[in-house]
Amino acid sequence: NFSLEGETAIVTGAAQGLGKQMAIGLAEMGADVAIADINYEDATGTAAELDGETDVVAVEVDVTDEASVEAMVDSVTEQLGPIDVLVNNAGIAGNAPAEEMTYEMWRNVLSVNLDGVFLCSKHVGQQMLERGGGQIINISSMSAMDVNVPQPQAGYNASKAGVSQLTKSMAVEWADRGVRVNAIAPGYMRTDLVDEVLEENPSMEETWLENTPMGRLGRPEELRDLVVYLASDASSFMTGSVVVMDGGYTS
Ligand code: NAD
């Protein structure tokens, strides 16, 4: 059963990119959705665009700030009701060679990509545990397993590896209390962000395609369908899984 009729979902970092696609997928399956983003202006635009069959609202949040995360949980609960689905999607890249990476850059990446997942999961998780149910989906990356050359991204890779292990830890702690926690490890998906990288450095595409057995980048809607699957009862025996979706890149 893939239906999310009457459920409430939060997608962090959903003002644009993959998060927006995930929000579209969850709303299509019947969920009310909160577009939670540090970029409130774009989140408002996205929410207005998606609002329709179900309620879609914008919420301002900085996932690295615990007070802001608590305010997000209160605001969504008040506007849409208790939270059934949390997608921890907000993430940043911060590429730089390790020997040149400032501590500030390192902290920024770890803070958004890993601390953010912890803080949102902790506070939404408390509510889910009280109610005895909920689904958390963390967006990791194939970079959690493989180091992608030629991009130097030590902080990113380490943060995403952390997300995968944090997923399993929370899944085990909460498994007998109805809260499922899974992660998705996507390969390169065709987003505006990826297109920008390719505009600056077109040769990168060849390297990526060479390393992807399927010979193409992922489509955001392919990821969207996997999020719906993990958010719904269709995946009811899955917890602690890190589902790879990368066209064979890490195989
Ligand atoms: P994106 O840059 O298009 O979107 C990220 C969103 O997160 C933005 O709307 C941004 O405002 C928001 N954000 C940033 N910092 C935040 C904070 N502190 N609090 C709240 N929101 C914040 O990125 P994307 O390509 O859509 O990637 C989304 C996720 O997917 C990330 O976690 C990324 O690591 C992961 N991912 C992407 C790819 C890819 O190919 N695009 C591949 C693997 C994994």
GROMACS .gro file of C-alpha atoms and ligand atoms in nm:
model
  295
    1ASN     CA    1   0.000   0.000   0.000
    2PHE     CA    2   0.166   0.320  -0.123
    3SER     CA    3  -0.103   0.560  -0.002
    4LEU     CA    4  -0.013   0.846   0.233
    5GLU     CA    5  -0.369   0.971   0.255
    6GLY     CA    6  -0.422   1.194   0.557
    7GLU     CA    7  -0.058   1.181   0.667
    8THR     CA    8   0.171   1.472   0.747
    9ALA     CA    9   0.525   1.490   0.606
   10ILE     CA   10   0.820   1.725   0.649
   11VAL     CA   11   1.088   1.746   0.381
   12THR     CA   12   1.392   1.953   0.481
   13GLY     CA   13   1.575   2.144   0.209
   14ALA     CA   14   1.268   2.111  -0.013
   15ALA     CA   15   1.264   2.465  -0.153
   16GLN     CA   16   1.438   2.332  -0.464
   17GLY     CA   17   1.621   2.037  -0.618
   18LEU     CA   18   1.564   1.679  -0.508
   19GLY     CA   19   1.375   1.778  -0.193
   20LYS     CA   20   1.112   1.959  -0.399
   21GLN     CA   21   1.066   1.645  -0.611
   22MET     CA   22   1.024   1.436  -0.296
   23ALA     CA   23   0.761   1.681  -0.167
   24ILE     CA   24   0.574   1.648  -0.498
   25GLY     CA   25   0.577   1.268  -0.467
   26LEU     CA   26   0.451   1.267  -0.107
   27ALA     CA   27   0.173   1.516  -0.187
   28GLU     CA   28   0.068   1.312  -0.491
   29MET     CA   29   0.018   1.012  -0.263
   30GLY     CA   30  -0.210   1.214  -0.035
   31ALA     CA   31   0.017   1.363   0.232
   32ASP     CA   32   0.008   1.718   0.361
   33VAL     CA   33   0.364   1.842   0.327
   34ALA     CA   34   0.582   2.102   0.499
   35ILE     CA   35   0.855   2.250   0.280
   36ALA     CA   36   1.118   2.318   0.549
   37ASP     CA   37   1.414   2.521   0.432
   38ILE     CA   38   1.662   2.786   0.541
   39ASN     CA   39   1.566   2.972   0.224
   40TYR     CA   40   1.220   3.078   0.334
   41GLU     CA   41   1.149   3.286   0.026
   42ASP     CA   42   1.199   2.996  -0.215
   43ALA     CA   43   1.024   2.757   0.025
   44THR     CA   44   0.719   2.985   0.018
   45GLY     CA   45   0.721   2.986  -0.363
   46THR     CA   46   0.752   2.606  -0.377
   47ALA     CA   47   0.474   2.558  -0.122
   48ALA     CA   48   0.243   2.790  -0.317
   49GLU     CA   49   0.321   2.595  -0.634
   50LEU     CA   50   0.248   2.256  -0.477
   51ASP     CA   51  -0.047   2.351  -0.254
   52GLY     CA   52  -0.365   2.204  -0.400
   53GLU     CA   53  -0.514   1.858  -0.351
   54THR     CA   54  -0.337   1.840  -0.015
   55ASP     CA   55  -0.205   2.118   0.211
   56VAL     CA   56   0.152   2.223   0.139
   57VAL     CA   57   0.307   2.488   0.365
   58ALA     CA   58   0.647   2.654   0.395
   59VAL     CA   59   0.840   2.651   0.723
   60GLU     CA   60   1.166   2.831   0.786
   61VAL     CA   61   1.429   2.615   0.953
   62ASP     CA   62   1.804   2.601   0.999
   63VAL     CA   63   1.862   2.231   1.061
   64THR     CA   64   2.189   2.310   1.241
   65ASP     CA   65   2.009   2.508   1.511
   66GLU     CA   66   1.827   2.301   1.773
   67ALA     CA   67   1.586   2.578   1.875
   68SER     CA   68   1.495   2.634   1.510
   69VAL     CA   69   1.432   2.260   1.463
   70GLU     CA   70   1.205   2.252   1.770
   71ALA     CA   71   1.015   2.554   1.635
   72MET     CA   72   0.975   2.371   1.300
   73VAL     CA   73   0.823   2.067   1.472
   74ASP     CA   74   0.580   2.288   1.670
   75SER     CA   75   0.482   2.492   1.366
   76VAL     CA   76   0.419   2.189   1.141
   77THR     CA   77   0.224   2.008   1.413
   78GLU     CA   78   0.008   2.314   1.466
   79GLN     CA   79  -0.054   2.374   1.095
   80LEU     CA   80  -0.081   2.019   0.958
   81GLY     CA   81  -0.110   1.787   1.260
   82PRO     CA   82   0.132   1.533   1.410
   83ILE     CA   83   0.418   1.426   1.184
   84ASP     CA   84   0.408   1.083   1.018
   85VAL     CA   85   0.699   1.120   0.775
   86LEU     CA   86   1.029   1.309   0.803
   87VAL     CA   87   1.265   1.330   0.506
   88ASN     CA   88   1.608   1.462   0.607
   89ASN     CA   89   1.718   1.597   0.272
   90ALA     CA   90   1.888   1.932   0.345
   91GLY     CA   91   2.254   1.900   0.253
   92ILE     CA   92   2.551   2.097   0.121
   93ALA     CA   93   2.866   1.996  -0.068
   94GLY     CA   94   3.163   2.223   0.023
   95ASN     CA   95   3.424   2.077  -0.209
   96ALA     CA   96   3.792   2.152  -0.136
   97PRO     CA   97   4.116   1.954  -0.116
   98ALA     CA   98   4.159   1.825   0.241
   99GLU     CA   99   4.485   2.012   0.296
  100GLU     CA  100   4.316   2.339   0.202
  101MET     CA  101   3.979   2.284   0.364
  102THR     CA  102   3.931   2.535   0.644
  103TYR     CA  103   3.796   2.405   0.970
  104GLU     CA  104   3.498   2.633   0.916
  105MET     CA  105   3.416   2.463   0.583
  106TRP     CA  106   3.452   2.122   0.745
  107ARG     CA  107   3.225   2.219   1.034
  108ASN     CA  108   2.966   2.368   0.799
  109VAL     CA  109   2.934   2.051   0.595
  110LEU     CA  110   2.927   1.822   0.898
  111SER     CA  111   2.686   2.053   1.072
  112VAL     CA  112   2.422   2.067   0.794
  113ASN     CA  113   2.463   1.711   0.664
  114LEU     CA  114   2.508   1.518   0.989
  115ASP     CA  115   2.413   1.735   1.290
  116GLY     CA  116   2.102   1.844   1.097
  117VAL     CA  117   1.988   1.485   1.048
  118PHE     CA  118   2.045   1.413   1.416
  119LEU     CA  119   1.858   1.721   1.541
  120CYS     CA  120   1.555   1.680   1.312
  121SER     CA  121   1.533   1.306   1.379
  122LYS     CA  122   1.567   1.357   1.754
  123HIS     CA  123   1.284   1.609   1.781
  124VAL     CA  124   1.048   1.457   1.524
  125GLY     CA  125   1.144   1.113   1.660
  126GLN     CA  126   1.035   1.209   2.015
  127GLN     CA  127   0.690   1.293   1.885
  128MET     CA  128   0.674   0.976   1.671
  129LEU     CA  129   0.777   0.757   1.966
  130GLU     CA  130   0.508   0.913   2.183
  131ARG     CA  131   0.250   0.833   1.915
  132GLY     CA  132   0.400   0.489   1.847
  133GLY     CA  133   0.470   0.530   1.476
  134GLY     CA  134   0.645   0.718   1.199
  135GLN     CA  135   0.885   0.697   0.908
  136ILE     CA  136   1.218   0.877   0.882
  137ILE     CA  137   1.408   0.881   0.554
  138ASN     CA  138   1.762   1.019   0.545
  139ILE     CA  139   1.924   1.128   0.222
  140SER     CA  140   2.278   0.997   0.232
  141SER     CA  141   2.485   0.953  -0.087
  142MET     CA  142   2.688   0.695  -0.272
  143SER     CA  143   2.976   0.910  -0.139
  144ALA     CA  144   2.913   0.737   0.194
  145MET     CA  145   3.066   0.425   0.038
  146ASP     CA  146   3.283   0.533  -0.253
  147VAL     CA  147   3.520   0.827  -0.284
  148ASN     CA  148   3.433   1.005  -0.605
  149VAL     CA  149   3.725   1.122  -0.808
  150PRO     CA  150   3.802   1.387  -0.920
  151GLN     CA  151   3.597   1.588  -0.670
  152PRO     CA  152   3.778   1.645  -0.338
  153GLN     CA  153   3.500   1.619  -0.078
  154ALA     CA  154   3.641   1.471   0.242
  155GLY     CA  155   3.387   1.652   0.461
  156TYR     CA  156   3.094   1.554   0.241
  157ASN     CA  157   3.201   1.190   0.218
  158ALA     CA  158   3.256   1.166   0.594
  159SER     CA  159   2.924   1.337   0.671
  160LYS     CA  160   2.728   1.101   0.443
  161ALA     CA  161   2.901   0.794   0.589
  162GLY     CA  162   2.791   0.930   0.926
  163VAL     CA  163   2.432   0.962   0.803
  164SER     CA  164   2.426   0.596   0.700
  165GLN     CA  165   2.547   0.475   1.039
  166LEU     CA  166   2.323   0.720   1.228
  167THR     CA  167   2.031   0.576   1.028
  168LYS     CA  168   2.109   0.223   1.144
  169SER     CA  169   2.163   0.332   1.504
  170MET     CA  170   1.829   0.511   1.532
  171ALA     CA  171   1.654   0.230   1.342
  172VAL     CA  172   1.772  -0.027   1.595
  173GLU     CA  173   1.689   0.190   1.897
  174TRP     CA  174   1.337   0.262   1.775
  175ALA     CA  175   1.250  -0.059   1.587
  176ASP     CA  176   1.020  -0.207   1.852
  177ARG     CA  177   0.841   0.124   1.905
  178GLY     CA  178   0.697   0.165   1.556
  179VAL     CA  179   0.940   0.419   1.415
  180ARG     CA  180   1.123   0.308   1.101
  181VAL     CA  181   1.442   0.481   0.989
  182ASN     CA  182   1.591   0.420   0.645
  183ALA     CA  183   1.836   0.600   0.418
  184ILE     CA  184   1.879   0.645   0.047
  185ALA     CA  185   2.224   0.665  -0.110
  186PRO     CA  186   2.175   0.830  -0.449
  187GLY     CA  187   2.432   0.856  -0.721
  188TYR     CA  188   2.448   1.161  -0.947
  189MET     CA  189   2.101   1.289  -1.016
  190ARG     CA  190   2.023   1.539  -1.289
  191THR     CA  191   1.940   1.854  -1.088
  192ASP     CA  192   2.003   2.226  -1.141
  193LEU     CA  193   2.294   2.197  -0.902
  194VAL     CA  194   2.455   1.919  -1.105
  195ASP     CA  195   2.389   2.112  -1.427
  196GLU     CA  196   2.572   2.411  -1.278
  197VAL     CA  197   2.874   2.196  -1.193
  198LEU     CA  198   2.873   2.065  -1.549
  199GLU     CA  199   2.851   2.413  -1.696
  200GLU     CA  200   3.169   2.505  -1.510
  201ASN     CA  201   3.342   2.176  -1.576
  202PRO     CA  202   3.185   1.991  -1.872
  203SER     CA  203   3.451   1.717  -1.877
  204MET     CA  204   3.313   1.589  -1.548
  205GLU     CA  205   3.009   1.442  -1.719
  206GLU     CA  206   3.222   1.202  -1.922
  207THR     CA  207   3.395   1.076  -1.606
  208TRP     CA  208   3.061   1.024  -1.432
  209LEU     CA  209   2.903   0.846  -1.725
  210GLU     CA  210   3.208   0.623  -1.772
  211ASN     CA  211   3.177   0.518  -1.408
  212THR     CA  212   2.803   0.456  -1.424
  213PRO     CA  213   2.724   0.118  -1.580
  214MET     CA  214   2.379   0.240  -1.686
  215GLY     CA  215   2.549   0.520  -1.879
  216ARG     CA  216   2.330   0.805  -1.758
  217LEU     CA  217   2.258   1.021  -1.455
  218GLY     CA  218   1.959   0.953  -1.232
  219ARG     CA  219   1.631   1.134  -1.280
  220PRO     CA  220   1.495   1.319  -0.974
  221GLU     CA  221   1.158   1.148  -1.020
  222GLU     CA  222   1.325   0.808  -0.978
  223LEU     CA  223   1.437   0.917  -0.632
  224ARG     CA  224   1.093   1.057  -0.559
  225ASP     CA  225   0.930   0.717  -0.611
  226LEU     CA  226   1.176   0.552  -0.372
  227VAL     CA  227   1.097   0.811  -0.105
  228VAL     CA  228   0.725   0.738  -0.144
  229TYR     CA  229   0.797   0.366  -0.111
  230LEU     CA  230   0.998   0.413   0.210
  231ALA     CA  231   0.740   0.654   0.353
  232SER     CA  232   0.451   0.414   0.294
  233ASP     CA  233   0.333   0.081   0.432
  234ALA     CA  234   0.473  -0.084   0.118
  235SER     CA  235   0.809  -0.091   0.299
  236SER     CA  236   0.668  -0.194   0.639
  237PHE     CA  237   0.937  -0.458   0.715
  238MET     CA  238   1.225  -0.226   0.625
  239THR     CA  239   1.425  -0.040   0.885
  240GLY     CA  240   1.795   0.041   0.907
  241SER     CA  241   1.832  -0.001   0.531
  242VAL     CA  242   2.054   0.216   0.318
  243VAL     CA  243   1.907   0.181  -0.030
  244VAL     CA  244   2.153   0.257  -0.306
  245MET     CA  245   2.017   0.418  -0.624
  246ASP     CA  246   2.311   0.492  -0.851
  247GLY     CA  247   2.277   0.316  -1.187
  248GLY     CA  248   2.540   0.066  -1.074
  249TYR     CA  249   2.812   0.324  -0.990
  250THR     CA  250   2.920   0.166  -0.661
  251SER     CA  251   2.867  -0.194  -0.770
  252NAD     P1  252   2.017   2.159  -0.346
  252NAD     O1  253   2.134   2.246  -0.313
  252NAD     O2  254   1.946   2.181  -0.475
  252NAD     O3  255   1.909   2.173  -0.227
  252NAD     C1  256   1.946   2.174  -0.093
  252NAD     C2  257   1.845   2.254  -0.013
  252NAD     O4  258   1.884   2.252   0.125
  252NAD     C3  259   1.835   2.402  -0.053
  252NAD     O5  260   1.701   2.439  -0.075
  252NAD     C4  261   1.895   2.475   0.068
  252NAD     O6  262   1.839   2.605   0.090
  252NAD     C5  263   1.864   2.379   0.182
  252NAD     N1  264   1.951   2.398   0.298
  252NAD     C6  265   2.085   2.416   0.299
  252NAD     N2  266   2.129   2.434   0.425
  252NAD     C7  267   2.020   2.425   0.506
  252NAD     C8  268   2.001   2.435   0.648
  252NAD     N3  269   2.104   2.460   0.732
  252NAD     N4  270   1.876   2.420   0.696
  252NAD     C9  271   1.771   2.397   0.614
  252NAD     N5  272   1.783   2.388   0.480
  252NAD    C10  273   1.906   2.402   0.427
  252NAD     O7  274   2.068   2.008  -0.333
  252NAD     P2  275   2.014   1.872  -0.401
  252NAD     O8  276   2.101   1.838  -0.515
  252NAD     O9  277   1.868   1.878  -0.421
  252NAD    O10  278   2.049   1.768  -0.285
  252NAD    C11  279   1.957   1.730  -0.183
  252NAD    C12  280   2.018   1.619  -0.098
  252NAD    O11  281   2.051   1.509  -0.181
  252NAD    C13  282   2.146   1.658  -0.026
  252NAD    O12  283   2.147   1.598   0.102
  252NAD    C14  284   2.254   1.598  -0.115
  252NAD    O13  285   2.372   1.572  -0.043
  252NAD    C15  286   2.186   1.471  -0.159
  252NAD     N6  287   2.241   1.413  -0.282
  252NAD    C16  288   2.232   1.480  -0.402
  252NAD    C17  289   2.283   1.421  -0.517
  252NAD    C18  290   2.272   1.490  -0.651
  252NAD    O14  291   2.320   1.435  -0.749
  252NAD     N7  292   2.209   1.607  -0.661
  252NAD    C19  293   2.344   1.296  -0.510
  252NAD    C20  294   2.352   1.230  -0.387
  252NAD    C21  295   2.299   1.290  -0.274
   0.00000   0.00000   0.00000
